Amino acid sequence: EAQVTQNPRYLITVTGKKLTVTCSQNMNHEYMSWYRQDPGLGLRQIYYSMNVEVTDKGDVPEGYKVSRKEKRNFPLILESPSPNQTSLYFCASSDLDTQYFGPGTRLTVL
Amino acid sequence: AQSVTQLDSHVSVSEGTPVLLRCNYSSSYSPSLFWYVQHPNKGLQLLLKYTSAATLVKGINGFEAEFKKSETSFHLTKPSAHMSDAAEYFCVVSLTSGTYKYIFGTGTRLKVLA
């Protein structure tokens, strides 16, 4: 089954404790992206990647890092999480023009 | 610069009546436009997309949208609402030049009354 998976689905952590949210897709897509969703703001793009070793900033990259060492994986790294990064995070992969979203990761930073 | 404006944050309709969710966009290029739906505590599902082919686009679950360049609009419609349509709907614009940068609207929450 074609899908995008994210782990963990739920995470509660404390300020400053480094964390990684994994994202994997099995559709051989070159393009992948991370979004955060906050009430009243819709989804905002954090980072995107157009291929292995090619990443670029979206609209809200501050406080986040990404890497793309393999085509199927695109982890999101929070080196020093802060409470304002409490949000719902979505990973997506894309063919030419359609994005397929993962189920989301709900992150709470205390 | 690109932007997307969803004109209503909340829409309520009665079951069996038409649905209209409004979306205006701004783009310097010929855009690709999408509507996604998000049911409570679920991920996002593609409803339909416009990518410079037919201006009237049909999607899943009876939804359709019409691309109107002169009005810079891409409104989502459905002739008859069903209770299962209650969800949040997002209008999305992207460049067709291959930058893979997507801009989401802030969403419209659709409530369907019995």
Tab-separated table of C-alpha atoms in Angstrom:
chain	number	residue	atom	x	y	z
A	1	GLU	CA	0.000	0.000	0.000
A	2	ALA	CA	1.310	3.426	-0.972
A	3	GLN	CA	1.774	5.445	2.159
A	4	VAL	CA	3.675	8.008	4.184
A	5	THR	CA	4.458	6.982	7.729
A	6	GLN	CA	5.486	9.133	10.658
A	7	ASN	CA	6.804	8.221	14.077
A	8	PRO	CA	6.029	8.840	16.792
A	9	ARG	CA	2.376	9.797	16.442
A	10	TYR	CA	2.303	11.480	19.819
A	11	LEU	CA	5.186	12.943	21.797
A	12	ILE	CA	5.398	14.936	25.011
A	13	THR	CA	8.822	16.309	25.833
A	14	VAL	CA	10.511	19.067	27.791
A	15	THR	CA	12.200	22.250	26.668
A	16	GLY	CA	15.687	21.710	25.308
A	17	LYS	CA	15.599	17.938	24.889
A	18	LYS	CA	16.582	17.073	21.341
A	19	LEU	CA	14.088	15.006	19.386
A	20	THR	CA	13.614	13.547	15.929
A	21	VAL	CA	10.379	12.814	14.131
A	22	THR	CA	10.831	10.271	11.374
A	23	CYS	CA	9.064	10.256	8.019
A	24	SER	CA	9.211	7.526	5.417
A	25	GLN	CA	7.470	7.034	2.063
A	26	ASN	CA	7.267	3.973	-0.181
A	27	MET	CA	6.214	5.684	-3.411
A	28	ASN	CA	9.719	6.510	-4.683
A	29	HIS	CA	8.863	10.219	-4.672
A	30	GLU	CA	11.676	12.695	-5.059
A	31	TYR	CA	9.891	15.518	-3.273
A	32	MET	CA	9.165	15.511	0.457
A	33	SER	CA	8.075	18.204	2.861
A	34	TRP	CA	7.331	19.008	6.503
A	35	TYR	CA	4.464	21.163	7.726
A	36	ARG	CA	3.164	22.307	11.042
A	37	GLN	CA	-0.531	22.904	11.657
A	38	ASP	CA	-1.727	25.410	14.221
A	39	PRO	CA	-5.324	26.509	14.891
A	40	GLY	CA	-6.397	29.350	12.636
A	41	LEU	CA	-3.162	29.289	10.657
A	42	GLY	CA	-3.639	26.302	8.392
A	43	LEU	CA	-0.545	24.354	7.432
A	44	ARG	CA	2.762	26.136	7.121
A	45	GLN	CA	5.711	24.630	5.322
A	46	ILE	CA	8.821	24.138	7.465
A	47	TYR	CA	11.300	22.534	5.053
A	48	TYR	CA	11.132	20.692	1.795
A	49	SER	CA	13.446	18.464	-0.184
A	50	MET	CA	13.503	18.046	-3.937
A	51	ASN	CA	15.830	15.063	-3.879
A	52	VAL	CA	18.499	13.304	-1.876
A	53	GLU	CA	20.858	15.843	-0.290
A	54	VAL	CA	18.746	18.746	-1.617
A	55	THR	CA	16.736	20.631	1.003
A	56	ASP	CA	15.375	24.146	1.281
A	57	LYS	CA	13.584	26.315	3.793
A	58	GLY	CA	9.866	26.783	3.767
A	59	ASP	CA	8.009	29.572	5.511
A	60	VAL	CA	8.782	28.703	9.154
A	61	PRO	CA	12.193	26.951	9.334
A	62	GLU	CA	13.505	28.516	12.552
A	63	GLY	CA	14.243	25.955	15.242
A	64	TYR	CA	14.112	22.966	12.886
A	65	LYS	CA	16.603	20.914	10.912
A	66	VAL	CA	16.121	18.245	8.281
A	67	SER	CA	18.252	15.806	6.370
A	68	ARG	CA	17.694	13.712	3.258
A	69	LYS	CA	20.287	11.003	3.041
A	70	GLU	CA	17.981	8.465	1.435
A	71	LYS	CA	15.127	8.996	-0.976
A	72	ARG	CA	12.505	7.363	1.229
A	73	ASN	CA	13.337	9.106	4.522
A	74	PHE	CA	13.070	12.739	5.591
A	75	PRO	CA	13.462	13.182	9.353
A	76	LEU	CA	12.600	16.403	11.166
A	77	ILE	CA	14.993	17.353	13.962
A	78	LEU	CA	14.346	19.739	16.819
A	79	GLU	CA	17.736	20.354	18.423
A	80	SER	CA	16.385	22.379	21.349
A	81	PRO	CA	12.592	22.297	21.390
A	82	SER	CA	10.665	25.180	22.890
A	83	PRO	CA	7.006	25.460	23.922
A	84	ASN	CA	6.161	27.488	20.791
A	85	GLN	CA	6.958	24.366	18.767
A	86	THR	CA	3.999	22.580	20.317
A	87	SER	CA	1.986	21.731	17.241
A	88	LEU	CA	0.664	19.053	14.903
A	89	TYR	CA	3.280	18.070	12.332
A	90	PHE	CA	2.686	16.514	8.934
A	91	CYS	CA	5.124	14.983	6.528
A	92	ALA	CA	4.224	14.773	2.844
A	93	SER	CA	5.690	13.289	-0.291
A	94	SER	CA	4.796	14.291	-3.805
A	95	ASP	CA	4.820	13.127	-7.369
A	96	LEU	CA	4.636	15.799	-10.071
A	97	ASP	CA	1.840	17.781	-8.514
A	98	THR	CA	0.007	15.881	-5.790
A	99	GLN	CA	1.057	15.674	-2.170
A	100	TYR	CA	0.368	12.616	-0.034
A	101	PHE	CA	0.319	13.251	3.682
A	102	GLY	CA	1.323	11.183	6.648
A	103	PRO	CA	-1.038	10.726	9.616
A	104	GLY	CA	0.537	13.498	11.683
A	105	THR	CA	2.624	13.771	14.850
A	106	ARG	CA	1.202	15.676	17.775
A	107	LEU	CA	4.085	17.238	19.690
A	108	THR	CA	3.809	18.914	23.070
A	109	VAL	CA	6.818	20.742	24.497
A	110	LEU	CA	6.537	21.549	28.201
B	1	ALA	CA	4.018	36.604	-4.294
B	2	GLN	CA	1.582	33.794	-3.909
B	3	SER	CA	-1.200	33.679	-1.381
B	4	VAL	CA	-4.441	31.893	-0.707
B	5	THR	CA	-7.474	33.326	1.058
B	6	GLN	CA	-10.304	31.172	2.277
B	7	LEU	CA	-13.091	33.613	2.743
B	8	ASP	CA	-15.000	31.767	5.466
B	9	SER	CA	-13.467	30.172	8.524
B	10	HIS	CA	-16.734	28.359	9.352
B	11	VAL	CA	-19.652	27.284	7.159
B	12	SER	CA	-22.824	25.578	8.366
B	13	VAL	CA	-25.286	23.872	6.036
B	14	SER	CA	-28.211	21.529	6.494
B	15	GLU	CA	-27.922	17.972	5.277
B	16	GLY	CA	-29.100	17.737	1.677
B	17	THR	CA	-28.452	21.405	0.838
B	18	PRO	CA	-25.643	22.728	-1.388
B	19	VAL	CA	-22.137	23.406	-0.115
B	20	LEU	CA	-20.004	26.370	-1.218
B	21	LEU	CA	-16.528	26.894	0.214
B	22	ARG	CA	-14.795	29.941	-1.186
B	23	CYS	CA	-11.140	30.320	-2.106
B	24	ASN	CA	-9.311	33.197	-3.774
B	25	TYR	CA	-5.686	33.018	-4.766
B	26	SER	CA	-2.920	35.308	-5.842
B	27	SER	CA	-0.120	34.061	-8.068
B	28	SER	CA	2.367	35.542	-10.480
B	29	TYR	CA	2.454	32.307	-12.433
B	30	SER	CA	-0.103	29.889	-13.780
B	31	PRO	CA	-0.921	28.110	-10.565
B	32	SER	CA	-1.817	24.586	-9.652
B	33	LEU	CA	-4.682	24.584	-7.165
B	34	PHE	CA	-5.882	21.920	-4.801
B	35	TRP	CA	-8.538	21.225	-2.215
B	36	TYR	CA	-7.730	18.936	0.691
B	37	VAL	CA	-10.065	17.659	3.401
B	38	GLN	CA	-9.144	16.847	6.971
B	39	HIS	CA	-11.581	14.889	9.085
B	40	PRO	CA	-11.261	15.203	12.881
B	41	ASN	CA	-8.038	13.669	14.170
B	42	LYS	CA	-7.108	12.473	10.693
B	43	GLY	CA	-4.538	13.347	8.079
B	44	LEU	CA	-5.189	15.273	4.878
B	45	GLN	CA	-6.830	13.732	1.856
B	46	LEU	CA	-6.789	15.177	-1.647
B	47	LEU	CA	-10.279	16.072	-2.877
B	48	LEU	CA	-9.388	17.476	-6.285
B	49	LYS	CA	-6.749	19.419	-8.187
B	50	TYR	CA	-6.489	21.882	-11.062
B	51	THR	CA	-3.322	21.794	-13.148
B	52	SER	CA	-4.137	23.890	-16.246
B	53	ALA	CA	-6.390	21.382	-17.959
B	54	ALA	CA	-10.211	21.639	-17.733
B	55	THR	CA	-11.366	24.568	-15.605
B	56	LEU	CA	-14.177	22.553	-14.004
B	57	VAL	CA	-12.589	19.885	-11.893
B	58	LYS	CA	-14.438	16.939	-10.428
B	59	GLY	CA	-13.179	15.294	-7.283
B	60	ILE	CA	-14.083	12.565	-4.895
B	61	ASN	CA	-17.305	12.292	-2.885
B	62	GLY	CA	-19.274	14.480	-5.293
B	63	PHE	CA	-17.185	17.622	-4.841
B	64	GLU	CA	-16.154	19.853	-7.707
B	65	ALA	CA	-14.388	23.171	-8.162
B	66	GLU	CA	-14.172	25.707	-10.950
B	67	PHE	CA	-11.004	27.616	-11.770
B	68	LYS	CA	-11.899	31.207	-12.730
B	69	LYS	CA	-8.816	33.088	-13.772
B	70	SER	CA	-10.616	36.426	-14.204
B	71	GLU	CA	-11.859	36.239	-10.625
B	72	THR	CA	-8.757	34.469	-9.250
B	73	SER	CA	-11.076	32.034	-7.539
B	74	PHE	CA	-11.261	28.293	-7.026
B	75	HIS	CA	-14.459	27.705	-5.063
B	76	LEU	CA	-15.415	24.221	-3.898
B	77	THR	CA	-19.002	23.063	-4.305
B	78	LYS	CA	-21.177	20.032	-3.709
B	79	PRO	CA	-24.863	19.828	-4.689
B	80	SER	CA	-26.043	18.028	-1.573
B	81	ALA	CA	-24.253	17.898	1.769
B	82	HIS	CA	-23.943	14.688	3.736
B	83	MET	CA	-23.233	14.358	7.428
B	84	SER	CA	-19.929	12.694	6.588
B	85	ASP	CA	-18.780	15.893	4.831
B	86	ALA	CA	-18.296	17.621	8.183
B	87	ALA	CA	-14.566	18.353	8.254
B	88	GLU	CA	-11.997	21.062	7.676
B	89	TYR	CA	-11.191	21.976	4.079
B	90	PHE	CA	-7.981	23.559	2.834
B	91	CYS	CA	-7.383	25.374	-0.433
B	92	VAL	CA	-3.762	25.116	-1.613
B	93	VAL	CA	-1.794	26.860	-4.360
B	94	SER	CA	1.547	25.938	-5.825
B	95	LEU	CA	3.722	27.199	-8.642
B	96	THR	CA	3.794	25.087	-11.758
B	97	SER	CA	7.435	25.911	-12.314
B	98	GLY	CA	8.571	22.934	-10.256
B	99	THR	CA	9.623	24.647	-7.078
B	100	TYR	CA	7.354	22.387	-5.021
B	101	LYS	CA	6.446	25.215	-2.710
B	102	TYR	CA	2.881	24.973	-1.493
B	103	ILE	CA	0.832	27.658	0.210
B	104	PHE	CA	-2.142	26.588	2.318
B	105	GLY	CA	-5.184	28.632	3.143
B	106	THR	CA	-6.177	28.893	6.782
B	107	GLY	CA	-8.998	26.404	6.369
B	108	THR	CA	-12.799	26.345	6.400
B	109	ARG	CA	-14.568	24.192	8.951
B	110	LEU	CA	-17.754	22.746	7.482
B	111	LYS	CA	-20.553	21.828	9.835
B	112	VAL	CA	-23.483	19.774	8.532
B	113	LEU	CA	-26.722	20.019	10.468
B	114	ALA	CA	-29.210	17.161	10.599
